[in-house]
mmCIF file of C-alpha atoms in Angstrom:
data_model
loop_
_atom_site.group_PDB
_atom_site.id
_atom_site.type_symbol
_atom_site.label_atom_id
_atom_site.label_comp_id
_atom_site.label_asym_id
_atom_site.label_seq_id
_atom_site.Cartn_x
_atom_site.Cartn_y
_atom_site.Cartn_z
ATOM 1 C CA MET A 536 89.883 93.627 114.023
ATOM 2 C CA LYS A 537 89.299 93.505 110.250
ATOM 3 C CA ILE A 538 86.876 95.802 108.419
ATOM 4 C CA LEU A 539 85.983 95.912 104.720
ATOM 5 C CA HIS A 540 84.695 99.243 103.393
ATOM 6 C CA LEU A 541 82.467 98.937 100.322
ATOM 7 C CA ILE A 542 82.414 102.097 98.188
ATOM 8 C CA HIS A 543 81.661 103.000 94.567
ATOM 9 C CA HIS A 544 85.200 103.968 93.573
ATOM 10 C CA PHE A 545 88.280 105.362 95.292
ATOM 11 C CA ASN A 546 88.530 108.685 93.476
ATOM 12 C CA ARG A 547 88.758 112.136 95.055
ATOM 13 C CA GLY A 548 85.570 112.970 96.926
ATOM 14 C CA GLY A 549 84.265 113.728 100.393
ATOM 15 C CA ILE A 550 83.752 110.173 101.641
ATOM 16 C CA GLU A 551 86.857 108.902 99.849
ATOM 17 C CA ASN A 552 89.073 111.626 101.330
ATOM 18 C CA TRP A 553 87.669 110.879 104.781
ATOM 19 C CA LEU A 554 88.350 107.160 104.346
ATOM 20 C CA LEU A 555 91.901 107.912 103.286
ATOM 21 C CA SER A 556 92.406 110.049 106.391
ATOM 22 C CA MET A 557 91.057 107.188 108.551
ATOM 23 C CA LEU A 558 93.480 104.758 106.906
ATOM 24 C CA ARG A 559 96.314 107.116 107.803
ATOM 25 C CA GLU A 560 95.063 107.892 111.304
ATOM 26 C CA ILE A 561 94.283 104.357 112.518
ATOM 27 C CA PRO A 562 97.263 101.953 112.728
ATOM 28 C CA ARG A 563 96.654 98.626 111.008
ATOM 29 C CA ASN A 564 97.771 96.770 114.137
ATOM 30 C CA ARG A 565 94.820 98.382 115.895
ATOM 31 C CA CYS A 566 92.202 98.024 113.136
ATOM 32 C CA GLU A 567 92.902 96.522 109.732
ATOM 33 C CA MET A 568 90.722 98.261 107.148
ATOM 34 C CA ASP A 569 90.603 97.420 103.447
ATOM 35 C CA ILE A 570 88.551 98.764 100.537
ATOM 36 C CA CYS A 571 86.252 97.133 97.972
ATOM 37 C CA CYS A 572 85.039 99.153 94.958
ATOM 38 C CA LYS A 573 81.815 98.246 93.164
ATOM 39 C CA GLY A 574 82.118 100.783 90.313
ATOM 40 C CA SER A 575 83.572 100.295 86.851
ATOM 41 C CA GLU A 576 87.025 101.345 88.133
ATOM 42 C CA ILE A 577 88.828 101.378 91.460
ATOM 43 C CA GLY A 578 89.954 105.014 91.237
ATOM 44 C CA SER A 579 93.113 107.079 91.559
ATOM 45 C CA LEU A 580 93.344 106.892 95.368
ATOM 46 C CA ALA A 581 93.802 103.110 95.279
ATOM 47 C CA LYS A 582 97.531 103.546 94.673
ATOM 48 C CA VAL A 583 97.803 105.874 97.685
ATOM 49 C CA ALA A 584 95.941 103.331 99.819
ATOM 50 C CA ASN A 585 98.211 100.515 98.626
ATOM 51 C CA GLU A 586 101.237 102.487 99.828
ATOM 52 C CA LEU A 587 99.661 102.469 103.298
ATOM 53 C CA GLY A 588 99.406 98.675 103.205
ATOM 54 C CA VAL A 589 95.686 98.711 102.362
ATOM 55 C CA VAL A 590 94.281 96.100 99.983
ATOM 56 C CA VAL A 591 91.857 97.508 97.399
ATOM 57 C CA PHE A 592 89.537 94.972 95.784
ATOM 58 C CA HIS A 593 87.417 95.438 92.670
ATOM 59 C CA CYS A 594 83.983 93.763 92.566
ATOM 60 C CA PRO A 595 81.969 95.543 89.825
ATOM 61 C CA LEU A 596 78.234 95.680 90.461
ATOM 62 C CA GLY A 597 76.797 95.412 86.977
ATOM 63 C CA LEU A 598 73.489 94.001 85.855
ATOM 64 C CA ALA A 599 74.782 90.548 86.808
ATOM 65 C CA HIS A 600 74.341 90.853 90.561
ATOM 66 C CA ILE A 601 75.150 87.169 91.000
ATOM 67 C CA ARG A 602 78.730 87.712 89.846
ATOM 68 C CA PHE A 603 79.069 90.629 92.287
ATOM 69 C CA ALA A 604 77.691 88.480 95.111
ATOM 70 C CA GLN A 605 80.187 85.701 94.363
ATOM 71 C CA SER A 606 83.113 88.129 94.221
ATOM 72 C CA LEU A 607 82.146 89.964 97.408
ATOM 73 C CA LYS A 608 81.653 86.680 99.277
ATOM 74 C CA GLN A 609 85.116 85.482 98.252
ATOM 75 C CA VAL A 610 86.670 88.749 99.462
ATOM 76 C CA LEU A 611 84.843 88.589 102.801
ATOM 77 C CA ILE A 612 85.662 84.920 103.398
ATOM 78 C CA LYS A 613 89.314 84.951 102.316
ATOM 79 C CA GLY A 614 90.004 88.181 104.192
ATOM 80 C CA HIS A 615 88.291 87.001 107.387
ATOM 81 C CA TYR A 616 86.553 90.357 107.669
ATOM 82 C CA GLN A 617 84.463 90.859 110.806
ATOM 83 C CA ILE A 618 82.390 93.848 109.639
ATOM 84 C CA LEU A 619 81.231 95.081 106.240
ATOM 85 C CA HIS A 620 81.064 98.888 106.305
ATOM 86 C CA ASN A 621 78.709 99.666 103.452
ATOM 87 C CA HIS A 622 78.852 103.118 101.799
ATOM 88 C CA VAL A 623 77.034 102.558 98.479
ATOM 89 C CA GLU A 624 73.734 104.231 99.453
ATOM 90 C CA ALA A 625 71.309 103.682 96.529
ATOM 91 C CA TYR A 626 72.780 100.206 95.977
ATOM 92 C CA SER A 627 73.248 99.327 99.641
ATOM 93 C CA GLY A 628 70.592 96.639 100.071
ATOM 94 C CA PHE A 629 72.190 93.824 98.076
ATOM 95 C CA PRO A 630 75.580 93.969 99.875
ATOM 96 C CA VAL A 631 73.719 93.745 103.205
ATOM 97 C CA TRP A 632 72.051 90.533 102.038
ATOM 98 C CA VAL A 633 75.375 89.127 100.778
ATOM 99 C CA ALA A 634 77.158 89.791 104.082
ATOM 100 C CA HIS A 635 74.314 88.291 106.103
ATOM 101 C CA THR A 636 74.518 85.019 104.183
ATOM 102 C CA LEU A 637 77.961 84.764 105.826
ATOM 103 C CA ASN A 638 76.730 85.983 109.239
ATOM 104 C CA ILE A 639 78.876 89.122 108.956
ATOM 105 C CA PRO A 640 77.377 92.249 110.568
ATOM 106 C CA VAL A 641 76.886 95.315 108.395
ATOM 107 C CA ILE A 642 77.204 99.002 109.167
ATOM 108 C CA THR A 643 75.536 101.009 106.408
ATOM 109 C CA SER A 644 76.528 104.668 106.139
ATOM 110 C CA PHE A 645 74.654 107.348 104.230
ATOM 111 C CA HIS A 646 76.394 110.541 103.156
ATOM 112 C CA ASN A 647 73.629 112.530 101.518
ATOM 113 C CA THR A 648 69.931 113.367 101.604
ATOM 114 C CA ASN A 649 69.405 112.665 97.889
ATOM 115 C CA PHE A 650 70.612 109.761 95.776
ATOM 116 C CA LEU A 651 70.210 110.974 92.221
ATOM 117 C CA PRO A 652 71.846 109.257 89.199
ATOM 118 C CA GLN A 653 75.279 110.661 88.379
ATOM 119 C CA THR A 654 76.122 109.064 85.015
ATOM 120 C CA PRO A 655 74.770 109.909 81.525
ATOM 121 C CA LEU A 656 73.455 106.339 81.200
ATOM 122 C CA THR A 657 71.450 106.291 84.445
ATOM 123 C CA ARG A 658 70.035 109.734 83.604
ATOM 124 C CA LEU A 659 68.224 108.391 80.535
ATOM 125 C CA PRO A 660 64.447 108.614 81.158
ATOM 126 C CA LEU A 661 63.587 104.895 81.400
ATOM 127 C CA LEU A 662 66.780 103.910 83.212
ATOM 128 C CA ARG A 663 66.339 106.831 85.605
ATOM 129 C CA GLN A 664 62.896 105.521 86.588
ATOM 130 C CA LEU A 665 64.144 101.956 86.966
ATOM 131 C CA ARG A 666 67.074 103.122 89.076
ATOM 132 C CA SER A 667 64.757 105.153 91.291
ATOM 133 C CA LEU A 668 62.555 102.089 91.883
ATOM 134 C CA TYR A 669 65.605 99.897 92.553
ATOM 135 C CA SER A 670 67.221 102.391 94.940
ATOM 136 C CA GLY A 671 64.005 102.768 96.934
ATOM 137 C CA ILE A 672 63.780 99.011 97.512
ATOM 138 C CA SER A 673 67.530 98.703 98.099
ATOM 139 C CA ILE A 674 67.753 101.500 100.671
ATOM 140 C CA ARG A 675 64.682 100.253 102.504
ATOM 141 C CA TYR A 676 66.202 96.766 102.790
ATOM 142 C CA ALA A 677 69.496 98.184 104.068
ATOM 143 C CA LEU A 678 67.732 100.351 106.648
ATOM 144 C CA TYR A 679 65.790 97.441 108.118
ATOM 145 C CA HIS A 680 68.509 94.788 107.990
ATOM 146 C CA SER A 681 71.783 96.561 108.803
ATOM 147 C CA GLU A 682 73.034 96.138 112.351
ATOM 148 C CA LEU A 683 73.753 99.864 112.455
ATOM 149 C CA VAL A 684 72.854 102.780 110.164
ATOM 150 C CA THR A 685 74.959 105.920 110.346
ATOM 151 C CA GLY A 686 74.409 109.324 108.811
ATOM 152 C CA CYS A 687 77.076 111.954 108.368
ATOM 153 C CA SER A 688 74.620 114.418 109.938
ATOM 154 C CA GLN A 689 71.345 114.417 111.821
ATOM 155 C CA ALA A 690 69.775 115.827 108.643
ATOM 156 C CA VAL A 691 70.632 112.613 106.792
ATOM 157 C CA LEU A 692 69.101 110.419 109.510
ATOM 158 C CA ASN A 693 65.982 112.601 109.593
ATOM 159 C CA HIS A 694 65.640 112.151 105.840
ATOM 160 C CA LEU A 695 66.008 108.371 106.082
ATOM 161 C CA ASP A 696 63.705 107.996 109.092
ATOM 162 C CA PRO A 697 61.446 111.092 109.314
ATOM 163 C CA CYS A 698 59.477 109.856 112.326
ATOM 164 C CA GLY A 699 62.512 108.480 114.144
ATOM 165 C CA LYS A 700 60.802 105.133 114.775
ATOM 166 C CA SER A 701 62.070 102.748 112.094
ATOM 167 C CA LEU A 702 65.757 102.834 113.067
ATOM 168 C CA GLY A 703 65.502 103.484 116.793
ATOM 169 C CA ASP A 704 68.772 102.757 118.590
ATOM 170 C CA ARG A 705 70.271 101.352 115.360
ATOM 171 C CA ALA A 706 70.841 104.914 114.115
ATOM 172 C CA ARG A 707 73.942 106.947 114.851
ATOM 173 C CA VAL A 708 75.373 110.253 113.640
ATOM 174 C CA LEU A 709 78.963 109.746 112.477
ATOM 175 C CA HIS A 710 80.522 113.097 111.682
ATOM 176 C CA TYR A 711 83.508 112.882 109.377
ATOM 177 C CA GLY A 712 86.788 114.516 110.304
ATOM 178 C CA VAL A 713 89.509 116.298 108.355
ATOM 179 C CA ASN A 714 93.218 116.952 108.637
ATOM 180 C CA LEU A 715 94.428 120.216 110.131
ATOM 181 C CA PRO A 716 96.798 121.952 107.705
ATOM 182 C CA THR A 717 99.375 124.558 108.654
ATOM 183 C CA ARG A 718 98.314 128.131 107.944
ATOM 184 C CA SER A 719 100.005 129.658 104.902
ATOM 185 C CA ALA A 720 102.385 132.545 105.415
ATOM 186 C CA PRO A 721 101.602 135.820 103.590
ATOM 187 C CA GLU A 722 104.631 135.246 101.366
ATOM 188 C CA MET A 723 103.194 131.924 100.160
ATOM 189 C CA ARG A 724 99.840 133.519 99.351
ATOM 190 C CA SER A 725 101.581 136.266 97.380
ATOM 191 C CA SER A 726 103.724 133.729 95.545
ATOM 192 C CA PHE A 727 100.653 131.701 94.593
ATOM 193 C CA ARG A 728 98.946 134.736 93.085
ATOM 194 C CA ASP A 729 102.118 135.711 91.292
ATOM 195 C CA SER A 730 102.211 132.271 89.634
ATOM 196 C CA TYR A 731 98.969 133.239 87.862
ATOM 197 C CA GLY A 732 100.242 136.720 87.014
ATOM 198 C CA TRP A 733 98.002 138.374 89.619
ATOM 199 C CA SER A 734 98.936 141.060 92.130
ATOM 200 C CA ALA A 735 99.645 140.027 95.726
ATOM 201 C CA ASP A 736 96.356 141.511 96.981
ATOM 202 C CA THR A 737 94.082 139.806 94.416
ATOM 203 C CA PRO A 738 90.858 138.676 96.167
ATOM 204 C CA LEU A 739 90.532 134.919 95.736
ATOM 205 C CA ILE A 740 87.300 132.910 96.055
ATOM 206 C CA LEU A 741 87.408 129.114 96.053
ATOM 207 C CA HIS A 742 84.826 126.411 95.344
ATOM 208 C CA VAL A 743 85.446 122.663 95.601
ATOM 209 C CA GLY A 744 82.937 120.053 94.452
ATOM 210 C CA ARG A 745 81.935 117.632 91.739
ATOM 211 C CA LEU A 746 80.556 119.306 88.618
ATOM 212 C CA ILE A 747 77.003 118.023 89.114
ATOM 213 C CA GLU A 748 73.584 119.645 89.675
ATOM 214 C CA GLN A 749 73.779 119.293 93.469
ATOM 215 C CA LYS A 750 76.661 121.767 93.729
ATOM 216 C CA ASN A 751 74.723 124.539 91.966
ATOM 217 C CA HIS A 752 77.483 125.889 89.733
ATOM 218 C CA LEU A 753 75.072 128.139 87.828
ATOM 219 C CA GLY A 754 74.200 129.791 91.123
ATOM 220 C CA LEU A 755 77.897 129.942 91.978
ATOM 221 C CA LEU A 756 78.669 131.833 88.769
ATOM 222 C CA SER A 757 75.731 134.198 89.299
ATOM 223 C CA ILE A 758 76.954 135.012 92.813
ATOM 224 C CA PHE A 759 80.450 135.644 91.505
ATOM 225 C CA GLN A 760 79.126 137.979 88.803
ATOM 226 C CA HIS A 761 77.537 140.121 91.515
ATOM 227 C CA VAL A 762 80.848 140.140 93.409
ATOM 228 C CA LEU A 763 82.701 141.314 90.289
ATOM 229 C CA GLU A 764 80.413 144.336 90.057
ATOM 230 C CA GLN A 765 81.823 145.569 93.362
ATOM 231 C CA ILE A 766 85.289 143.972 93.293
ATOM 232 C CA PRO A 767 86.338 143.645 89.617
ATOM 233 C CA THR A 768 89.787 142.226 90.485
ATOM 234 C CA ALA A 769 88.335 139.144 92.232
ATOM 235 C CA LYS A 770 89.075 135.670 90.896
ATOM 236 C CA LEU A 771 87.120 132.417 91.294
ATOM 237 C CA LEU A 772 88.867 129.038 91.358
ATOM 238 C CA ILE A 773 86.675 125.953 90.832
ATOM 239 C CA VAL A 774 88.131 122.583 91.801
ATOM 240 C CA GLY A 775 86.453 119.388 90.631
ATOM 241 C CA ASP A 776 85.257 117.506 87.585
ATOM 242 C CA GLY A 777 82.059 115.873 86.437
ATOM 243 C CA VAL A 778 79.442 115.469 83.754
ATOM 244 C CA LEU A 779 78.486 119.163 83.749
ATOM 245 C CA ARG A 780 81.946 120.461 82.876
ATOM 246 C CA PRO A 781 81.102 121.248 79.202
ATOM 247 C CA ALA A 782 77.939 123.121 80.222
ATOM 248 C CA ILE A 783 79.828 125.077 82.897
ATOM 249 C CA GLU A 784 82.621 125.969 80.459
ATOM 250 C CA HIS A 785 79.992 127.187 78.003
ATOM 251 C CA THR A 786 78.299 129.331 80.663
ATOM 252 C CA ILE A 787 81.629 130.864 81.728
ATOM 253 C CA ALA A 788 82.418 131.831 78.138
ATOM 254 C CA GLU A 789 78.869 133.031 77.447
ATOM 255 C CA ARG A 790 78.914 135.331 80.475
ATOM 256 C CA GLY A 791 82.361 136.723 79.645
ATOM 257 C CA LEU A 792 83.966 135.299 82.779
ATOM 258 C CA SER A 793 86.879 133.439 81.191
ATOM 259 C CA GLN A 794 89.507 135.825 82.589
ATOM 260 C CA ALA A 795 88.108 135.715 86.121
ATOM 261 C CA VAL A 796 86.973 132.087 86.546
ATOM 262 C CA HIS A 797 89.445 129.203 86.412
ATOM 263 C CA LEU A 798 88.431 125.535 86.263
ATOM 264 C CA LEU A 799 91.262 123.591 87.892
ATOM 265 C CA GLY A 800 89.846 120.073 87.509
ATOM 266 C CA LEU A 801 90.682 117.402 90.063
ATOM 267 C CA ARG A 802 93.492 118.391 92.426
ATOM 268 C CA ASP A 803 95.539 116.628 95.076
ATOM 269 C CA ASP A 804 96.374 119.881 96.882
ATOM 270 C CA VAL A 805 92.939 121.120 97.978
ATOM 271 C CA SER A 806 94.154 122.022 101.481
ATOM 272 C CA PHE A 807 96.950 124.087 99.951
ATOM 273 C CA LEU A 808 94.483 125.920 97.683
ATOM 274 C CA MET A 809 92.204 126.611 100.637
ATOM 275 C CA ASN A 810 95.134 128.157 102.467
ATOM 276 C CA GLN A 811 95.679 130.575 99.584
ATOM 277 C CA ALA A 812 92.050 131.688 99.243
ATOM 278 C CA ASP A 813 90.134 134.444 101.055
ATOM 279 C CA VAL A 814 86.593 132.998 100.977
ATOM 280 C CA PHE A 815 85.102 129.567 100.357
ATOM 281 C CA LEU A 816 81.848 129.816 98.364
ATOM 282 C CA PHE A 817 79.512 126.822 98.650
ATOM 283 C CA PRO A 818 75.921 127.422 97.407
ATOM 284 C CA SER A 819 74.866 123.745 97.179
ATOM 285 C CA LEU A 820 71.240 122.782 96.624
ATOM 286 C CA TYR A 821 71.545 120.006 99.215
ATOM 287 C CA GLU A 822 74.288 118.341 101.253
ATOM 288 C CA GLY A 823 74.500 115.382 103.584
ATOM 289 C CA PHE A 824 77.001 117.236 105.742
ATOM 290 C CA GLY A 825 79.260 119.447 103.654
ATOM 291 C CA LEU A 826 82.603 117.941 104.645
ATOM 292 C CA VAL A 827 84.440 120.268 102.277
ATOM 293 C CA ALA A 828 83.115 123.228 104.298
ATOM 294 C CA ILE A 829 84.723 121.641 107.363
ATOM 295 C CA GLU A 830 87.968 121.371 105.372
ATOM 296 C CA ALA A 831 87.700 125.064 104.523
ATOM 297 C CA ASN A 832 87.239 126.032 108.179
ATOM 298 C CA ALA A 833 90.193 123.798 109.092
ATOM 299 C CA ALA A 834 92.274 125.913 106.703
ATOM 300 C CA TYR A 835 91.164 129.125 108.512
ATOM 301 C CA LEU A 836 88.877 129.899 105.567
ATOM 302 C CA PRO A 837 85.464 131.524 106.202
ATOM 303 C CA VAL A 838 82.532 129.969 104.337
ATOM 304 C CA VAL A 839 79.651 131.590 102.471
ATOM 305 C CA GLY A 840 76.984 129.082 101.548
ATOM 306 C CA SER A 841 73.382 127.969 101.404
ATOM 307 C CA GLN A 842 71.306 127.466 104.527
ATOM 308 C CA ILE A 843 70.432 123.815 104.021
ATOM 309 C CA PRO A 844 70.197 120.803 106.354
ATOM 310 C CA GLY A 845 73.593 119.185 106.816
ATOM 311 C CA LEU A 846 75.571 122.317 106.056
ATOM 312 C CA THR A 847 73.961 124.068 109.027
ATOM 313 C CA GLU A 848 75.506 121.290 111.172
ATOM 314 C CA ALA A 849 78.916 121.436 109.490
ATOM 315 C CA VAL A 850 79.413 125.170 110.098
ATOM 316 C CA GLN A 851 78.050 127.781 112.512
ATOM 317 C CA ASP A 852 76.146 130.600 110.875
ATOM 318 C CA GLU A 853 77.582 134.036 111.691
ATOM 319 C CA LYS A 854 80.487 132.426 113.589
ATOM 320 C CA THR A 855 82.390 130.280 111.084
ATOM 321 C CA ALA A 856 80.211 130.923 108.026
ATOM 322 C CA LEU A 857 77.565 133.201 106.552
ATOM 323 C CA LEU A 858 74.572 131.216 105.298
ATOM 324 C CA HIS A 859 71.657 132.302 103.116
ATOM 325 C CA ASP A 860 68.609 130.842 101.430
ATOM 326 C CA VAL A 861 69.844 128.797 98.489
ATOM 327 C CA ASN A 862 68.089 131.176 96.051
ATOM 328 C CA ASP A 863 69.460 134.342 97.684
ATOM 329 C CA ILE A 864 72.115 135.081 95.082
ATOM 330 C CA GLU A 865 72.458 138.733 96.090
ATOM 331 C CA GLY A 866 72.698 137.881 99.799
ATOM 332 C CA MET A 867 75.537 135.411 99.263
ATOM 333 C CA ALA A 868 77.322 137.877 96.992
ATOM 334 C CA ASN A 869 77.042 140.611 99.639
ATOM 335 C CA SER A 870 78.492 138.263 102.272
ATOM 336 C CA VAL A 871 81.452 137.439 100.015
ATOM 337 C CA ILE A 872 82.016 141.154 99.410
ATOM 338 C CA LYS A 873 81.802 141.851 103.151
ATOM 339 C CA LEU A 874 84.466 139.250 103.927
ATOM 340 C CA LEU A 875 86.755 140.391 101.114
ATOM 341 C CA ASN A 876 86.517 144.014 102.206
ATOM 342 C CA ASN A 877 86.957 143.340 105.933
ATOM 343 C CA LYS A 878 90.074 141.217 106.481
ATOM 344 C CA GLN A 879 89.838 141.416 110.271
ATOM 345 C CA TYR A 880 86.278 140.065 110.228
ATOM 346 C CA ALA A 881 87.258 137.308 107.787
ATOM 347 C CA ASN A 882 90.249 136.318 109.936
ATOM 348 C CA GLN A 883 88.103 136.196 113.090
ATOM 349 C CA MET A 884 85.636 133.896 111.341
ATOM 350 C CA GLY A 885 88.455 131.727 109.964
ATOM 351 C CA ASP A 886 90.084 131.421 113.393
ATOM 352 C CA ALA A 887 86.755 130.423 114.965
ATOM 353 C CA GLY A 888 86.285 127.809 112.263
ATOM 354 C CA PHE A 889 89.709 126.299 112.886
ATOM 355 C CA ARG A 890 89.133 126.065 116.636
ATOM 356 C CA ARG A 891 85.774 124.361 116.136
ATOM 357 C CA VAL A 892 87.154 121.829 113.672
ATOM 358 C CA LYS A 893 90.124 121.033 115.915
ATOM 359 C CA GLU A 894 87.820 120.327 118.854
ATOM 360 C CA HIS A 895 85.037 118.412 117.099
ATOM 361 C CA TYR A 896 85.934 117.418 113.537
ATOM 362 C CA SER A 897 89.636 116.563 113.324
ATOM 363 C CA SER A 898 90.719 113.240 111.811
ATOM 364 C CA LYS A 899 91.875 112.145 115.258
ATOM 365 C CA VAL A 900 88.454 112.744 116.831
ATOM 366 C CA SER A 901 86.707 111.052 113.895
ATOM 367 C CA ALA A 902 88.997 107.999 114.077
ATOM 368 C CA GLU A 903 88.263 107.451 117.768
ATOM 369 C CA LYS A 904 84.507 107.666 117.175
ATOM 370 C CA LEU A 905 84.775 105.190 114.299
ATOM 371 C CA LEU A 906 86.723 102.734 116.444
ATOM 372 C CA GLU A 907 84.144 103.029 119.219
ATOM 373 C CA ILE A 908 81.469 101.898 116.771
ATOM 374 C CA TYR A 909 83.528 98.963 115.493
ATOM 375 C CA ASN A 910 84.304 97.829 119.030
ATOM 376 C CA GLU A 911 80.576 97.437 119.677
ATOM 377 C CA PHE A 912 80.372 94.681 117.067
ATOM 378 C CA VAL A 913 83.667 92.832 117.510
ATOM 379 C CA PRO A 914 84.206 91.006 120.829
ATOM 380 C CA VAL A 915 87.523 91.715 122.556
ATOM 381 C CA SER A 916 88.488 88.048 122.206
ATOM 382 C CA ASN A 917 88.200 88.271 118.404
ATOM 383 C CA ARG A 918 90.253 91.439 117.868
#
């Protein structure tokens, strides 16, 4: 069975990390999966994928859609791919049409409830409007013509098909899974803090996410300021990069937080960092699912976040996380303080999160569900 995943680029991110875990979890003699990137670059994870025997193609989707169509067709034909798994959301319609000209079925997956422009160019007023018009037409085409549409949560499917009538039995929730790291020993946590010159009992809050509006970094910093009023020794580590980095750096300096907030950029050791932290803080404005919150729970890390669709499916409020209205800065700060001051309560919540992830959201569980979907579209005789 041969599957081609179409994504924007293969850089660090929720969907990309999940795909990488699927490539590791599913043997190629059982399902041969390759990657095609439509962005301006293939991304840093392409080298990792190559080491696993995965082929990563580059078919840039620029203004010249015809060139993209020709390139994608050549990849699909020469590779004898049996399914195109389409992950490009706002641009998903055209790849569906391309695959159907070759009679190749398409599974289109959506990972969010909003599809806003993420580059400085597409944020320009006129281009932003044109992109919005294009994405509306593109998504609608993909929804009606894909053999199957998956959402990473029920919230995503509800957003795409509010009445539940357009997709019918062509819709499926496909929760993404994560790896289960080993819990860090106390000595490792102390050593990590010592590497920054902090005491062994320094309270550590972690946030992981692209530096974009969706992740609400201004709210994140406001919450942390409230925490500092009660726990002045606390530190905040922010993992990720994006177009808002200069603005976030300016805000950190302006608020006098430079000694307490550390921007770590893109990291390959997120699971390790989660194992060193005490609380994962995630006040996003919206999320398709909040896979990184699942990763935090997998690392025995309790979550404090916003009570939004998607995230309410990823974690369990008051069991594996404490959720608040997205504008409740003080409420989220109080929950962080509560967890930092009550280690037993935080450990109970972290343990519950790990057990839930192991049962429902591990990479192994996710891989089996993905294979079940593929098997529906590829006859046994053709595998």
